[in-house]
Coordinates of C-alpha atoms in Angstrom, one line a residue:
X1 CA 0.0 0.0 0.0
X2 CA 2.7 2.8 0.6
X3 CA 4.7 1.6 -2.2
X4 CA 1.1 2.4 -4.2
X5 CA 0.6 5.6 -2.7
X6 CA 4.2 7.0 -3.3
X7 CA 4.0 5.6 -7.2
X8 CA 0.2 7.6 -6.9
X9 CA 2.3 10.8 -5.4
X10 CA 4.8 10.9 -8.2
X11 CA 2.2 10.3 -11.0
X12 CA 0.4 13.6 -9.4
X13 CA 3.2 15.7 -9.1
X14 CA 4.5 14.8 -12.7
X15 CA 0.8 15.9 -14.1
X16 CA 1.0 19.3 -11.9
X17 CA 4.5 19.6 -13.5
X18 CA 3.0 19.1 -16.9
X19 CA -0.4 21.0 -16.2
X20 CA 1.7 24.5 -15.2
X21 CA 4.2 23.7 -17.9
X22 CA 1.1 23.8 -20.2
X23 CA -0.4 26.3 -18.4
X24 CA 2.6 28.8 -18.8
X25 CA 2.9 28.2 -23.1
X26 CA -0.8 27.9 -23.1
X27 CA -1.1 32.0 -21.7
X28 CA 2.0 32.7 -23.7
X29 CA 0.1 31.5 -27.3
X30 CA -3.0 33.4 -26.1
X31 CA -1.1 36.6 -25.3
X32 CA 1.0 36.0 -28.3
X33 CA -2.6 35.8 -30.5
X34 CA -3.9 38.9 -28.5
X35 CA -0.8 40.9 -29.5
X36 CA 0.2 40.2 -33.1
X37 CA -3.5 38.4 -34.2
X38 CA -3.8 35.3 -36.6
X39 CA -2.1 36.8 -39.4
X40 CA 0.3 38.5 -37.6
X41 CA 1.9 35.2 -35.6
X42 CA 1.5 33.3 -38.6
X43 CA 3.9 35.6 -40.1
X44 CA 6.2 35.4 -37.3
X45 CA 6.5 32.1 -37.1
X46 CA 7.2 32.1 -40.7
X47 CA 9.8 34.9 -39.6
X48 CA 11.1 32.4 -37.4
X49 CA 11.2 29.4 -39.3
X50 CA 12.7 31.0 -42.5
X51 CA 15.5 32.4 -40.1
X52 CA 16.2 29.1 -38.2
X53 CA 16.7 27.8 -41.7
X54 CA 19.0 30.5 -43.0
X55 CA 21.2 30.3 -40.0
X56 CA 21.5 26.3 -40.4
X57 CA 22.2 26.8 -44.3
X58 CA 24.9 29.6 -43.3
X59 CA 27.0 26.8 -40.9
X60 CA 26.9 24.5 -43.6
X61 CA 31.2 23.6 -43.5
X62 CA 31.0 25.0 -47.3
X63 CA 29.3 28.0 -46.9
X64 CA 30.6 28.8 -43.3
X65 CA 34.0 29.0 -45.0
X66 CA 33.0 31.4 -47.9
X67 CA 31.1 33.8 -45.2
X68 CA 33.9 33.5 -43.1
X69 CA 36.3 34.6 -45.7
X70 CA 34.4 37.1 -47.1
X71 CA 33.6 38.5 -43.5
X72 CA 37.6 38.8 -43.2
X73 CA 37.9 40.9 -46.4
X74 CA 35.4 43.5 -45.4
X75 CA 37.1 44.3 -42.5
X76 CA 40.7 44.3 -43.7
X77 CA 39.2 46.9 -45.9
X78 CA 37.7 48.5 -43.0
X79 CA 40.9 48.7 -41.1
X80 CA 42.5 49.8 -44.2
X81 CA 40.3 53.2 -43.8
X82 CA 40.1 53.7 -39.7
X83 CA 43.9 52.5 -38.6
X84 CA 45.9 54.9 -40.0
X85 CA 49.4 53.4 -41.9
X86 CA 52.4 53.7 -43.9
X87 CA 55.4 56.5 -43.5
X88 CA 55.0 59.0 -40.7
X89 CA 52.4 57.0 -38.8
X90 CA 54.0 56.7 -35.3
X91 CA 52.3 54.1 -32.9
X92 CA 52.5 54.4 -29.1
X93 CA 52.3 51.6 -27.4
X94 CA 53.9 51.6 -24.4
X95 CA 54.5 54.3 -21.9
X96 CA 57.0 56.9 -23.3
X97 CA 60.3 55.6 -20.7
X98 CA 60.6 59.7 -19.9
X99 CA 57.5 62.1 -20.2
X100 CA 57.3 64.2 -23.2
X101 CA 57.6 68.0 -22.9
X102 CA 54.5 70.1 -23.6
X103 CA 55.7 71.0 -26.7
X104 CA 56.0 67.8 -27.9
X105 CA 53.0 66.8 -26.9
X106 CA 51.3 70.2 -28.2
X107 CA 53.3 69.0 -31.6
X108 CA 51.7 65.9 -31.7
X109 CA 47.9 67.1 -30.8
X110 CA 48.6 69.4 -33.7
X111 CA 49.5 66.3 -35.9
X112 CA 46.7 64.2 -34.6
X113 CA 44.0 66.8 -35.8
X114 CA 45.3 67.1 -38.6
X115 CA 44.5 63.3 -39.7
X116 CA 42.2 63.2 -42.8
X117 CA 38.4 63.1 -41.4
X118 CA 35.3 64.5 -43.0
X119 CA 34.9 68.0 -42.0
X120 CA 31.6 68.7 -40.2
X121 CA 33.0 72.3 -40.6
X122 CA 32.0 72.5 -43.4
X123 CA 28.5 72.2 -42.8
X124 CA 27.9 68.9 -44.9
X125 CA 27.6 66.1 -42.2
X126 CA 24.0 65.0 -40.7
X127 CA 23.9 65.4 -37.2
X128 CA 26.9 64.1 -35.0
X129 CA 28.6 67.8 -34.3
X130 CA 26.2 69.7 -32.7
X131 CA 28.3 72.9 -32.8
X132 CA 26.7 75.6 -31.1
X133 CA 29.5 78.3 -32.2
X134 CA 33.4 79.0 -31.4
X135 CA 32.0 81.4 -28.6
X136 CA 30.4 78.4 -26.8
X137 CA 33.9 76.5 -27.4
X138 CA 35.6 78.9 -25.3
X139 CA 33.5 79.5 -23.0
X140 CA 32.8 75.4 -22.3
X141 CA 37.0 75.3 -22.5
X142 CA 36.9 77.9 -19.5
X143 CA 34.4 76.3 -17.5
X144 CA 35.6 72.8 -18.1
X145 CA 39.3 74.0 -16.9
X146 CA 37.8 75.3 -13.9
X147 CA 36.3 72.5 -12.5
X148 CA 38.2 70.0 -13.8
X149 CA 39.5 68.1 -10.7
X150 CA 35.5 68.2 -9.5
X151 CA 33.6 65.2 -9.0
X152 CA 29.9 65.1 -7.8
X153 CA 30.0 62.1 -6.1
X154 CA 31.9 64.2 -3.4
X155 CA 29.2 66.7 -2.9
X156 CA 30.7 68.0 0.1
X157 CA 33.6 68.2 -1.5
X158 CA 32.4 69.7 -4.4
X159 CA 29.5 71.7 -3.7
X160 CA 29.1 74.2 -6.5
X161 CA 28.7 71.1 -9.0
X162 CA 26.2 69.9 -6.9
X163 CA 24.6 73.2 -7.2
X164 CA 25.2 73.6 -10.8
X165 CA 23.8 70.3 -11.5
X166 CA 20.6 70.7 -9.8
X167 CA 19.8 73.6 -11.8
X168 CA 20.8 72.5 -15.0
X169 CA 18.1 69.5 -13.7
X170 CA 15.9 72.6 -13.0
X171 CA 16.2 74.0 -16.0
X172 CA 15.2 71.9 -18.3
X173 CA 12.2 70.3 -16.5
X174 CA 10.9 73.6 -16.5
X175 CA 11.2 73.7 -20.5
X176 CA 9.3 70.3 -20.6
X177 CA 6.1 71.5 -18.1
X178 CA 6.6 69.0 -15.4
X179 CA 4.9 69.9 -12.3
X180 CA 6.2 71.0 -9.1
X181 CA 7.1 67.1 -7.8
X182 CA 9.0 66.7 -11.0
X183 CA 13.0 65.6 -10.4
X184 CA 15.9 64.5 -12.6
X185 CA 18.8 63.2 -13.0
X186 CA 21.9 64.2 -15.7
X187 CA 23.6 61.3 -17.6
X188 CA 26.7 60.7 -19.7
X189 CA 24.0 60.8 -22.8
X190 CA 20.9 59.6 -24.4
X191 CA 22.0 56.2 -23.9
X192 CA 22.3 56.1 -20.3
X193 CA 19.1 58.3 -20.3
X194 CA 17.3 55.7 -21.6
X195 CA 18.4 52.9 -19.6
X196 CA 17.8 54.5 -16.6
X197 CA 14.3 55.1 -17.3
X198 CA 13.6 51.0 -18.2
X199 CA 15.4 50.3 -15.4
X200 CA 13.2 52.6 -13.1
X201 CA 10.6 50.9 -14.8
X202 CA 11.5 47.7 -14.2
X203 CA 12.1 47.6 -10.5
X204 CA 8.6 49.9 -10.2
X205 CA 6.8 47.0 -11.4
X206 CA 8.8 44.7 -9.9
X207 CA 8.6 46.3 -6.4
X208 CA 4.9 47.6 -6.9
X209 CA 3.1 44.7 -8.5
X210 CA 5.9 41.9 -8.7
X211 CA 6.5 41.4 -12.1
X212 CA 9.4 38.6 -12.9
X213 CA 9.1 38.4 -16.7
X214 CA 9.1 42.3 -17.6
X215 CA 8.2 43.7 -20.9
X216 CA 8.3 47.1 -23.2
X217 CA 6.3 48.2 -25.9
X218 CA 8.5 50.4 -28.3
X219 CA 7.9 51.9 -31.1
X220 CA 9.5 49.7 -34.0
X221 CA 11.9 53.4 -34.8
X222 CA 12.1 54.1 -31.6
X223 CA 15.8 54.8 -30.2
X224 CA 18.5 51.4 -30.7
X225 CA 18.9 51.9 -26.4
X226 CA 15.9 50.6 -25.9
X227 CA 16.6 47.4 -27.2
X228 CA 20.3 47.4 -24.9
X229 CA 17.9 48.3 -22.1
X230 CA 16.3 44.9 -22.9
X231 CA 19.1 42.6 -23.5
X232 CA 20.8 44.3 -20.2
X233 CA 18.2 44.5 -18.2
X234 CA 16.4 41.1 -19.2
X235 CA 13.4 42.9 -20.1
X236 CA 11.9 41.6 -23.2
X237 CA 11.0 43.7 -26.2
X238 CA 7.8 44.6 -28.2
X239 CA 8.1 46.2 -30.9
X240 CA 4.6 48.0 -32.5
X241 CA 4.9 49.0 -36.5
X242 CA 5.2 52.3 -37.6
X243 CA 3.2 52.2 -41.1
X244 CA 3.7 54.5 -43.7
X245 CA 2.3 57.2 -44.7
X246 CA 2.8 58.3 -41.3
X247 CA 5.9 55.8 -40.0
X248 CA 4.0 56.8 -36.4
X249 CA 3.4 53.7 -34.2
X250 CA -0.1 53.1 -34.1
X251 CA -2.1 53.0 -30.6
X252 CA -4.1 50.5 -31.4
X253 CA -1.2 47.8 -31.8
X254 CA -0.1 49.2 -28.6
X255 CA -3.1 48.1 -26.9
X256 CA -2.9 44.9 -28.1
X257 CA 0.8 44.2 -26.9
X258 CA -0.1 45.1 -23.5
X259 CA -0.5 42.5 -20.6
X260 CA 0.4 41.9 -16.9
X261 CA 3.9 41.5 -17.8
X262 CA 4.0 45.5 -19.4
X263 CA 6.3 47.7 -17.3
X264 CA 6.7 50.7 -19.8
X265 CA 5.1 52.6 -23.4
X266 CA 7.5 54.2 -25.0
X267 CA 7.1 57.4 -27.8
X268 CA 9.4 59.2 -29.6
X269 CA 9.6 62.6 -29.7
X270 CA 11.1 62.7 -32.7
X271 CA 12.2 59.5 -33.9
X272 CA 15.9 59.2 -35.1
X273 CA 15.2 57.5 -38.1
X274 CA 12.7 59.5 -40.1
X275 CA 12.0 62.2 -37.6
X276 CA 8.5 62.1 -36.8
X277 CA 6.8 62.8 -33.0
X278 CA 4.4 59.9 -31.9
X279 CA 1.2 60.3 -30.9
X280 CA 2.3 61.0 -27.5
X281 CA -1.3 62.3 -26.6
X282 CA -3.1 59.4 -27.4
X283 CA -0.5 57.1 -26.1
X284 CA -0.7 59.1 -23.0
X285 CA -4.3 58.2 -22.2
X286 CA -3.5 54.5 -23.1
X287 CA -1.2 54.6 -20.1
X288 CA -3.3 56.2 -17.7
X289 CA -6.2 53.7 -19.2
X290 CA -4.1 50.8 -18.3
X291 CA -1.7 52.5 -15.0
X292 CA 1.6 51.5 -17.4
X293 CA 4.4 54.2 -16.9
X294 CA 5.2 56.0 -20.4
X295 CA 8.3 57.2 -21.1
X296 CA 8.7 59.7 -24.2
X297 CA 12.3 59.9 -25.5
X298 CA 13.0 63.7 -26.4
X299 CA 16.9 63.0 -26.8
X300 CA 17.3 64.2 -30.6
X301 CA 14.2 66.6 -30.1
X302 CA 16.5 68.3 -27.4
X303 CA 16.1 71.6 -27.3
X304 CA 14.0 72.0 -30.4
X305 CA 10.7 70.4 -29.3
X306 CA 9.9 72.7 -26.6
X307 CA 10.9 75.7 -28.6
X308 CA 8.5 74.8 -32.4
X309 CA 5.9 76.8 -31.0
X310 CA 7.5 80.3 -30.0
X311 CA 9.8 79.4 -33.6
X312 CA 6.9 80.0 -35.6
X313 CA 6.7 76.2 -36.1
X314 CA 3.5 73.4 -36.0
X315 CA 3.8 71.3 -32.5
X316 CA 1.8 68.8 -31.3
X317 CA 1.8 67.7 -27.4
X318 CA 4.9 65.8 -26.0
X319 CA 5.7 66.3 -22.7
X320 CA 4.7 66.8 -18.6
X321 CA 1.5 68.5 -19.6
X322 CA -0.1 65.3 -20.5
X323 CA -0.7 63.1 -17.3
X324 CA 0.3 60.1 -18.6
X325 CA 3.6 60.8 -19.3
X326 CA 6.0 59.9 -16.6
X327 CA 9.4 60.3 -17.5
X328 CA 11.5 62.2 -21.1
X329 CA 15.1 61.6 -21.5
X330 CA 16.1 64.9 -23.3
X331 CA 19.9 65.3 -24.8
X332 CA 22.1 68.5 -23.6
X333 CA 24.8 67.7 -25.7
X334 CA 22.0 68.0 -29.3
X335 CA 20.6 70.7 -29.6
X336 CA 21.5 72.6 -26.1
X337 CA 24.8 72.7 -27.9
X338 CA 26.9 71.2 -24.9
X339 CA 29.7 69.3 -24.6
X340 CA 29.4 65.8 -25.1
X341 CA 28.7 63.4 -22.2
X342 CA 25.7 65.4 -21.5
X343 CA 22.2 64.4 -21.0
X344 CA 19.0 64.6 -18.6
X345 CA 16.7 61.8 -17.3
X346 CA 13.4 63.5 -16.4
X347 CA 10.8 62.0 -13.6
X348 CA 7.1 63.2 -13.2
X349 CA 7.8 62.9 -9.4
X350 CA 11.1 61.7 -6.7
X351 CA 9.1 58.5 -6.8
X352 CA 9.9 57.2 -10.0
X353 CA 13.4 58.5 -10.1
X354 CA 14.3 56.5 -6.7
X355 CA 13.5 53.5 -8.7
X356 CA 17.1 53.6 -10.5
X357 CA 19.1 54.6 -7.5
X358 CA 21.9 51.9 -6.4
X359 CA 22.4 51.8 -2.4
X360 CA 24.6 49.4 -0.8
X361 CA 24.0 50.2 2.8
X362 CA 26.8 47.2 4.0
X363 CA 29.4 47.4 1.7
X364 CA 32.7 47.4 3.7
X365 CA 33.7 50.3 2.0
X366 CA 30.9 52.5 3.9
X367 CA 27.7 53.1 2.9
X368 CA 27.7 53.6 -1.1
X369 CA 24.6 55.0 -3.4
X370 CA 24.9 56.2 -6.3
X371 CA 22.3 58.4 -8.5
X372 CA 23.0 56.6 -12.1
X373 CA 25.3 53.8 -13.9
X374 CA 28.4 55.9 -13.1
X375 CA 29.9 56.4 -9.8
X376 CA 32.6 58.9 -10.2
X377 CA 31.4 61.3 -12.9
X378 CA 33.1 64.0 -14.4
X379 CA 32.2 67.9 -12.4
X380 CA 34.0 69.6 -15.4
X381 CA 31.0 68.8 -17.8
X382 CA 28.3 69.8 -15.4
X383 CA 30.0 72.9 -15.0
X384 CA 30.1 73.8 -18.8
X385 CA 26.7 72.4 -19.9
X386 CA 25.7 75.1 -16.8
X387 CA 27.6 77.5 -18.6
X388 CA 26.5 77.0 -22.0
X389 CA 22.6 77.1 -20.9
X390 CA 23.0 80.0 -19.0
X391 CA 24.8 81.9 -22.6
X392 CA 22.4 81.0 -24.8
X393 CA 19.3 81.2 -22.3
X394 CA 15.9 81.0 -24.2
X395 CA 16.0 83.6 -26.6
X396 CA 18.9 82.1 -28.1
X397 CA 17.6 78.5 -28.1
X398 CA 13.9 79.8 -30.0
X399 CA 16.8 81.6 -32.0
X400 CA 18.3 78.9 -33.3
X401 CA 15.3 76.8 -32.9
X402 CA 14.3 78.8 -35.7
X403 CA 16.9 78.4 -38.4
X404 CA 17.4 74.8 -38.0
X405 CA 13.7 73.7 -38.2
X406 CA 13.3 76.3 -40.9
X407 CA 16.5 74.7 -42.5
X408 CA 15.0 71.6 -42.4
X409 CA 11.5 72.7 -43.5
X410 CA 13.1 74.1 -46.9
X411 CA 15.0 70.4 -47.6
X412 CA 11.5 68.8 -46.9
X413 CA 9.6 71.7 -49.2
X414 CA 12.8 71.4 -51.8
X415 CA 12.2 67.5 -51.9
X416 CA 8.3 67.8 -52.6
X417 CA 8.1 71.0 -54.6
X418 CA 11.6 70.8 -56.8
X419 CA 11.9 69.7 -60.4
X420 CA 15.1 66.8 -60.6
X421 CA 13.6 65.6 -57.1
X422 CA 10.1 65.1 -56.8
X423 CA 9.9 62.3 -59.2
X424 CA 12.5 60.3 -58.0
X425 CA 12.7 60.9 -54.2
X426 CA 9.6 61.3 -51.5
X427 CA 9.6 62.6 -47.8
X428 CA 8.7 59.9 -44.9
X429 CA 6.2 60.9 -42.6
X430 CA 5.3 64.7 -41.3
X431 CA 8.4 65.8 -39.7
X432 CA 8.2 68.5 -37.3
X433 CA 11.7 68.9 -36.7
X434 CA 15.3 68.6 -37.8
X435 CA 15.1 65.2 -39.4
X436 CA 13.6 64.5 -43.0
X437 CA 14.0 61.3 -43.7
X438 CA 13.7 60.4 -48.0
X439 CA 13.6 57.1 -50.4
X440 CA 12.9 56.4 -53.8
X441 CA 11.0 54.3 -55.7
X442 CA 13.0 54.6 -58.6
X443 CA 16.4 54.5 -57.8
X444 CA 18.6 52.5 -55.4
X445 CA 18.8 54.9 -52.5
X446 CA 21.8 53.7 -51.2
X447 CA 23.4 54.4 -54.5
X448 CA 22.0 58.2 -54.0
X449 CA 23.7 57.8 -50.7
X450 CA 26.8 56.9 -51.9
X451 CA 27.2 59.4 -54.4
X452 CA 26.8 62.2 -51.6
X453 CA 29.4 60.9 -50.1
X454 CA 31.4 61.5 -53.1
X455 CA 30.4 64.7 -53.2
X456 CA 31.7 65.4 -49.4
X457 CA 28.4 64.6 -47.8
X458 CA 28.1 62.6 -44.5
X459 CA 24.1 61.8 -44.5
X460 CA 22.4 58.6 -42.9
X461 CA 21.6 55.3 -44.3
X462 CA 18.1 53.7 -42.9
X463 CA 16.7 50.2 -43.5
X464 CA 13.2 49.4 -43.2
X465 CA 12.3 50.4 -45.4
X466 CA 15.6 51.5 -47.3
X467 CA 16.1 55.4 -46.9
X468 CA 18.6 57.6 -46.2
X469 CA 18.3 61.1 -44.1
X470 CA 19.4 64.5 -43.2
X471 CA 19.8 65.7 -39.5
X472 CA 20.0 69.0 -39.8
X473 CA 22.5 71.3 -37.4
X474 CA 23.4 74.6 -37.2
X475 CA 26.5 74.4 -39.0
X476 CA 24.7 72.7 -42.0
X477 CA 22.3 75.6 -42.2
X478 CA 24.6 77.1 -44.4
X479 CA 24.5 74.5 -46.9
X480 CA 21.1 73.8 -47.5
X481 CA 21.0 75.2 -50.9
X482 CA 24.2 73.3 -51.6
X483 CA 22.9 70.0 -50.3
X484 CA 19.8 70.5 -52.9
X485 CA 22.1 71.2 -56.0
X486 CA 24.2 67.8 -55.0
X487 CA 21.1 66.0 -54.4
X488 CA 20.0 67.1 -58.5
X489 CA 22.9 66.5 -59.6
X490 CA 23.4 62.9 -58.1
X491 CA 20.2 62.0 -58.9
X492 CA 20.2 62.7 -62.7
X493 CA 23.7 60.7 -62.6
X494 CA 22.0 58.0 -61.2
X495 CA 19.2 58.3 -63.9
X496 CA 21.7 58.2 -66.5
X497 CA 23.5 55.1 -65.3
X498 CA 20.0 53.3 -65.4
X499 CA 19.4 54.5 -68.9
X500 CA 22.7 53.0 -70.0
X501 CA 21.8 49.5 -67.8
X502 CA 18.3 49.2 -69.9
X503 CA 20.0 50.2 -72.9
X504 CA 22.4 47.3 -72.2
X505 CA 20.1 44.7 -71.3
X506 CA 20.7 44.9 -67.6
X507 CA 18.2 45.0 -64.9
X508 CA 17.0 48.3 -63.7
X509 CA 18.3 49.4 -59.9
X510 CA 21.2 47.5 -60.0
X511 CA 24.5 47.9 -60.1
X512 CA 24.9 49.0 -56.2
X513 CA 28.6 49.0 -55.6
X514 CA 29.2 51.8 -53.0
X515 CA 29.9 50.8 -49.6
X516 CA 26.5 51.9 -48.3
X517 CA 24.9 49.8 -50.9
X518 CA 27.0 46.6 -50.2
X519 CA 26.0 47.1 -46.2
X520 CA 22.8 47.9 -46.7
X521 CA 21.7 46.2 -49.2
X522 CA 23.2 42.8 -47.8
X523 CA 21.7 43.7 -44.2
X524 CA 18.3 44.0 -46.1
X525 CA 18.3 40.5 -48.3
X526 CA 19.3 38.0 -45.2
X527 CA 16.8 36.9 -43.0
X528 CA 19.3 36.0 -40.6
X529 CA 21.9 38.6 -39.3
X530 CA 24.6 36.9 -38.0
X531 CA 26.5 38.1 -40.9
X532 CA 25.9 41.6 -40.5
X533 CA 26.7 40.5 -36.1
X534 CA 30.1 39.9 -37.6
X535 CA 30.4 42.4 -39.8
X536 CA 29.4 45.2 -37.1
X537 CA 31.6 43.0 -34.2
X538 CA 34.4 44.0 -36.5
X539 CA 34.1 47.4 -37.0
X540 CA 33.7 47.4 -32.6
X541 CA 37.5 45.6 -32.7
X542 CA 38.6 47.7 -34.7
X543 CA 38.2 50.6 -33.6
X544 CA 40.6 49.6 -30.7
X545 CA 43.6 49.1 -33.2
X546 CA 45.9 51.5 -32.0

């Protein structure tokens, strides 16, 4: 009998084994279904299928050898054009055995910028300087110089960073309307923005309702961070489509994706790729509808976004002034023309920003807590992104507010209004901002990209779908008229060269042979990306080639 009725206890226990095992992929299908629909997670799991299968073909002995070589190639040729070589190239690699006189050193600075580089100075990269003017430079030089032993982790020490910090904390959640319980936190940049906020998230929902599996709905353009945030953090990523015409994400998939698991919405404010602000309103009342935190990522809007209206510009809502919005991660080193390793994390209330704090109240050390990622942090660049707010205050900001949106306005207007560009190249989306984002339906746009580049142009490629863009700053306001000449110019060159394909017999778009093209357009045929993983692990390595 007890032999029976231990052989009956294991049979049980196996079955409640099985029962919650099927319990737990039965929920996951069904939530699965709720968020995608039929079609949707048919596709998916076509998606997935196709990819599993692509991957398996790639590790074939054969084929793994060819990728494997070819890999190799493409970054020999990449080292070829980031690690300087040849005759007067001098490598240090160890410590010099005596130190080096300040005019040596000066002597080699000198050298070093002098190295062969695209010149944003010229006004024809997209984004990446944000150059507020040489007067900022020297003033940012002076401030950094004079607080350059300071670090805020010693606030006694240092007090008049703590002070400058909080204000430049003060400042800008003032610019984005949050209400008297908003707080804040500066960063090293966007990045770090951004993580703080999922991470605040995270342990908000984990302390608050005890979720264990977290998840993020993001917009499918939203910010690349987002997706770190997840593969750090273990928080796993949705992401909701951005259709054309708008390339918005749509509320309604939103709604779908959202279940007990759902620690944060996400909205751009604008959107790197193609420049365009979510429907933060109506996003907004989907997270008060459902009590899920929103976060709205206003790191490339910057200083822009809260200055469209007083520009003269159309604006749409954004920011603390809709209730449902509870944290913006907002760049200072953009368009508030600081010094890079700026940024601000923004809270609706102390509450939420507690959430990412790190306090080890036993550590042998003492008692340890830190605000952010970073422990010791760097009082210099508090200290000149003070500086540089307080120059340019907010006249100058709608000031220059003004000639970059209305910079970008006349691309956007030259691109739908101008003969040579209308019929081979259309605008994505409504943007409101810097950004204009364009592709073509009859042309290879990555050839178009290419052949700016040969013209001295530093634009942005895009994938999905295949576009390029311009991000514009206030040294490229200069050029605008410039940039639309090349752009005609380029275009019609292009045109010719798929005359002479169809005249030839060859195939129309194709032919792509510029770098962009072989990256882009490889990254866009495979359904799996390992190669473009090893590609882009490369280009990491070799960076660090001194």
């Amino acid at each position: 009998m007890v032999i029976s009725t231990s052989a009956d206890g294991c049979v049980s226990f196996r079955n409640l084994i099985f029962f919650l095992f099927l319990l737990k992929w039965t929920r996951k299908a069904a939530l699965q279904l709720k968020g995608r629909g039929i079609l949707g997670t048919i596709i998916g799991a076509y998606s997935s299928i196709q990819t599993t299968l692509y991957g398996l073909f790639l590790r074939a002995p054969v084929v793994r050898s060819q990728v494997k070589k070819q890999v190799a190639e493409s970054i020999a040729k990449l080292e070829g054009k980031l690690v300087p070589q040849g005759p007067g190239i001098n490598r240090y690699l160890t410590l010099p055995k005596e130190g080096w006189t300040e005019q040596q050193i000066s002597a080699e600075l000198r050298k070093l910028g002098e190295m062969e580089h695209t010149r944003w100075e010229d006004g024809k990269v997209s984004g990446a300087v944000y150059h507020g003017g040489n007067e900022f430079l020297k003033l940012q030089a002076a401030a950094y110089e004079q607080f350059i032993v300071s670090n805020p982790i010693h606030a006694d020490l240092f007090p008049e960073v703590r002070k400058m910090e909080a204000e430049v904390v003060a400042m800008v959640l003032s610019m984005f309307n949050a209400p008297h319980s908003g707080a804040g936190v500066t960063t090293s940049g966007g990045t770090e923005s951004i993580l703080m906020a999922c991470l605040s998230a995270r342990q908000k929902a984990y302390v608050e309702r005890g979720v264990t599996e977290p998840e993020m709905i993001i917009p499918e353009t939203s910010h690349a961070a987002f997706r770190k945030a997840g593969s750090y953090f273990g928080i796993k990523i949705h992401l909701a489509p951005c259709p054309a015409p708008t390339y918005s994400v749509g509320t309604k998939s939103v709604s779908r994706l959202i279940n007990s698991n759902t620690i944060l919405l996400v909205g751009s404010a604008p959107s790197f790729p193609h420049g365009i602000i979510d429907d933060i309103a109506a996003l907004s009342q989907l997270a008060i509808r459902k009590r899920i935190p929103l976060h709205v990522d206003a790191c490339l809007g910057s200083f822009l976004v809260p200055f469209l209206s007083r520009a003269g510009f159309q604006t749409v809502p954004f920011d603390f002034s809709l209730k449902g919005v509870s944290s913006i991660s907002v760049d200072l080193h953009k368009y508030g023309f600081t010094v890079k390793g700026n940024s601000t994390l923004l809270y609706r209330n102390s509450s939420l920003r507690s959430y990412q704090y790190f306090i080890s109240p036993d550590w042998s050390g003492g008692v340890y807590a830190s605000p952010s990622i970073a422990g010791s942090r760097p009082g210099a660049l508090i200290a000149s992104a003070w500086a540089s707010l307080m120059f340019q205050g907010e006249n100058g900001y709608i000031s220059a507010c003004h000639s970059i949106v209305g910079a970008a306005k006349k691309i956007e207007s030259s691109i739908r209004e101008t003969p040579g560009l209308r019929e081979d190249i259309h605008v994505l989306g409504y943007p409101l901002v810097s950004v204009v984002a364009f592709t073509s339906k009859t042309l290879n746009i990555y050839d178009i990209a290419d052949a700016m580049s040969g013209k001295g142009w530093h634009l942005n490629a895009l994938q999905n779908p295949p576009a390029m863009h311009v991000c514009v700053t206030l040294p490229m306001v200069a050029t605008v008229d410039r940039l639309t000449e090349d752009l005609i110019a380029v275009i019609e060159e292009e045109k010719e060269k798929e005359r002479v394909r169809l005249v030839e017999g060859r195939s129309k778009k194709g032919g792509a042979k510029g770098d962009m093209a072989a990256l882009y357009g490889v990254a866009g045929s495979l359904p799996d990306k390992s190669v473009v993983v090893q590609l882009a692990r490369g280009y990491l390595d070799t960076l660090y080639l001194a």
